[in-house]
Amino acid sequence: MRAYDLTEADNPWASAVLLHPHPDMGGDRYNNVVSALFEALPDAGVTALRFDFSSSDLETAASETVNALDLVTAPPRFLVGYSFGGGVAATIADDRIAGWYLIAPALTMFEPVIGDDPRPKGIVAAEHDHFFSPARLEVATTDWASTECSMVSGADHMFVGRTDELVKQCLDWLRPAAR
């Protein structure tokens, strides 16, 4: 794992490892979606960790994600992945994970393994996503256990101008999932 940022929440009720978009397409831990979550979650009581994948290779990215779980100590621990990061998160069923929140996840790039897992999963789509439309994500996750799907209206895949709504939806999902 490359460089990372960790912000501990005061009296945390959960931890989140934030996973960024495709590194070969400019994705990194400073992405607008990851940054909005990283800035908001600790103030809401969720310890947040973000890091840069060292490679776009799935095995490497997944291994780095599993290693990152060691750096967040406040249970329950959640994976919150955006785009490529959401696809990576969907391939990891580590026992330390309490649930997954996948934002416009790249489910077609990888073979998800969490669909039958009884732990909670939140899938959020962007209304005007040209890569992973709400309909496409709903079809891909229709048989998944313990899965809630939602949408950010007016957003495209980059969520520009809509990260406030995305953060709100993430926190609204995390609170009951952490109980």
Coordinates of C-alpha atoms in Angstrom, one line a residue:
M1 CA 0.0 0.0 0.0
R2 CA 1.2 3.4 -0.9
A3 CA 0.6 6.6 1.1
Y4 CA -2.5 6.9 3.2
D5 CA -4.5 9.3 5.3
L6 CA -6.2 8.4 8.5
T7 CA -8.6 10.6 10.5
E8 CA -9.8 9.2 13.8
A9 CA -13.2 10.3 14.9
D10 CA -13.8 11.4 18.5
N11 CA -15.8 8.5 20.1
P12 CA -16.1 6.6 16.8
W13 CA -19.1 4.3 16.2
A14 CA -17.6 2.8 13.0
S15 CA -14.6 2.9 10.7
A16 CA -14.5 3.1 6.9
V17 CA -11.8 2.2 4.5
L18 CA -12.4 4.4 1.4
L19 CA -11.4 3.0 -2.0
H20 CA -10.9 5.3 -5.0
P21 CA -11.5 5.1 -8.8
H22 CA -9.3 3.4 -11.3
P23 CA -5.6 4.5 -10.8
D24 CA -4.8 4.1 -14.5
M25 CA -7.5 6.7 -15.3
G26 CA -6.4 9.3 -12.8
G27 CA -8.2 7.9 -9.7
D28 CA -6.4 8.4 -6.4
R29 CA -7.2 9.0 -2.7
Y30 CA -7.9 12.7 -3.4
N31 CA -10.7 12.1 -5.8
N32 CA -13.7 14.4 -5.2
V33 CA -16.0 11.6 -4.0
V34 CA -13.4 10.0 -1.7
S35 CA -12.3 13.4 -0.4
A36 CA -15.9 14.5 0.4
L37 CA -16.4 11.3 2.4
F38 CA -13.0 11.5 4.1
E39 CA -13.8 15.0 5.2
A40 CA -17.3 14.4 6.4
L41 CA -17.2 10.9 8.0
P42 CA -15.0 11.7 11.1
D43 CA -17.2 14.7 12.1
A44 CA -20.1 12.3 12.0
G45 CA -18.3 9.7 14.2
V46 CA -16.7 7.4 11.6
T47 CA -13.0 6.9 11.5
A48 CA -11.9 7.2 7.9
L49 CA -8.9 5.9 6.0
R50 CA -8.0 6.5 2.4
F51 CA -5.0 5.3 0.5
D52 CA -3.7 5.0 -3.0
F53 CA -3.7 1.7 -4.8
S54 CA -0.2 0.9 -6.0
S55 CA -1.6 -0.9 -9.1
S56 CA -4.8 -1.5 -11.0
D57 CA -4.2 -5.2 -10.7
L58 CA -7.2 -6.7 -8.8
E59 CA -5.1 -9.0 -6.7
T60 CA -2.8 -6.2 -5.6
A61 CA -5.6 -3.8 -5.0
A62 CA -7.6 -6.3 -3.0
S63 CA -4.5 -7.3 -0.9
E64 CA -3.8 -3.6 -0.1
T65 CA -7.4 -3.2 0.9
V66 CA -7.3 -6.1 3.3
N67 CA -4.0 -4.7 4.8
A68 CA -5.7 -1.3 5.2
L69 CA -8.3 -3.0 7.5
D70 CA -5.5 -3.4 10.0
L71 CA -5.1 0.4 10.2
V72 CA -8.7 1.1 11.4
T73 CA -9.4 -0.2 14.8
A74 CA -12.9 1.1 15.6
P75 CA -15.4 -1.7 14.9
P76 CA -17.6 -2.1 13.0
R77 CA -15.4 -1.7 9.9
F78 CA -16.9 -0.9 6.5
L79 CA -15.5 -0.8 3.0
V80 CA -16.7 2.2 1.1
G81 CA -15.7 2.0 -2.6
Y82 CA -16.3 4.2 -5.5
S83 CA -16.2 3.1 -9.1
F84 CA -13.1 0.8 -9.5
G85 CA -12.8 0.9 -5.7
G86 CA -16.4 -0.4 -5.4
G87 CA -15.6 -3.2 -7.7
V88 CA -12.5 -4.1 -5.7
A89 CA -14.5 -4.0 -2.5
A90 CA -17.1 -6.4 -3.9
T91 CA -14.3 -9.0 -4.3
I92 CA -13.4 -9.0 -0.6
A93 CA -15.3 -11.0 2.0
D94 CA -12.9 -10.6 4.9
D95 CA -14.5 -11.5 8.3
R96 CA -13.5 -8.1 9.8
I97 CA -15.8 -6.3 7.4
A98 CA -19.2 -5.4 8.8
G99 CA -20.7 -4.3 5.4
W100 CA -20.0 -2.7 2.1
Y101 CA -21.2 0.6 0.7
L102 CA -20.5 0.7 -3.1
I103 CA -20.8 3.9 -5.0
A104 CA -21.3 3.5 -8.8
P105 CA -19.3 0.3 -8.5
A106 CA -17.4 -1.3 -11.4
L107 CA -19.2 -4.6 -10.9
T108 CA -18.6 -5.6 -14.5
M109 CA -14.9 -5.4 -14.2
F110 CA -14.5 -8.0 -11.5
E111 CA -16.3 -11.1 -10.2
P112 CA -18.1 -10.0 -7.0
V113 CA -18.0 -12.5 -4.2
I114 CA -20.2 -10.7 -1.7
G115 CA -23.7 -11.2 -3.3
D116 CA -24.7 -14.2 -1.1
D117 CA -23.0 -12.8 2.0
P118 CA -25.7 -11.9 4.7
R119 CA -23.8 -8.8 5.9
P120 CA -25.4 -5.5 4.8
K121 CA -24.6 -3.9 1.4
G122 CA -25.5 -0.5 0.1
I123 CA -25.3 0.2 -3.6
V124 CA -25.7 3.8 -4.8
A125 CA -26.0 4.8 -8.4
A126 CA -25.7 8.1 -10.2
E127 CA -28.9 8.9 -12.1
H128 CA -27.1 9.8 -15.3
D129 CA -24.1 7.4 -15.0
H130 CA -22.8 6.6 -18.4
F131 CA -20.7 3.7 -17.1
F132 CA -22.8 2.0 -14.5
S133 CA -26.4 3.1 -14.8
P134 CA -28.9 2.6 -12.0
A135 CA -30.7 -0.1 -14.1
R136 CA -27.5 -1.9 -14.8
L137 CA -26.5 -1.9 -11.1
E138 CA -30.0 -3.1 -10.1
V139 CA -29.8 -6.0 -12.5
A140 CA -26.3 -6.9 -11.4
T141 CA -27.3 -7.0 -7.7
T142 CA -30.9 -8.2 -7.9
D143 CA -30.1 -11.6 -6.3
W144 CA -27.8 -10.2 -3.7
A145 CA -28.7 -10.8 0.0
S146 CA -29.1 -7.9 2.4
T147 CA -28.7 -5.3 -0.3
E148 CA -30.2 -1.8 -0.5
C149 CA -30.0 0.1 -3.7
S150 CA -30.4 3.9 -4.0
M151 CA -29.7 6.7 -6.4
V152 CA -28.3 10.2 -6.4
S153 CA -30.6 12.2 -8.6
G154 CA -29.0 14.7 -11.0
A155 CA -25.6 13.1 -10.7
D156 CA -23.4 11.6 -13.4
H157 CA -20.6 9.1 -12.7
M158 CA -18.3 11.8 -11.2
F159 CA -20.9 13.2 -8.8
V160 CA -19.7 16.7 -9.3
G161 CA -22.0 19.1 -7.4
R162 CA -23.8 16.1 -5.8
T163 CA -21.2 14.8 -3.2
D164 CA -23.2 16.4 -0.4
E165 CA -26.2 14.2 -1.2
L166 CA -23.9 11.2 -1.6
V167 CA -22.3 11.8 1.8
K168 CA -25.8 12.1 3.3
Q169 CA -26.9 8.9 1.8
C170 CA -23.8 7.1 2.9
L171 CA -24.2 8.2 6.5
D172 CA -27.9 7.4 6.4
W173 CA -27.0 3.8 5.4
L174 CA -24.0 3.4 7.7
R175 CA -25.9 4.4 10.9
P176 CA -28.3 1.4 10.9
A177 CA -25.8 -0.9 9.3
A178 CA -23.4 -0.3 12.2
R179 CA -25.9 -1.4 14.9

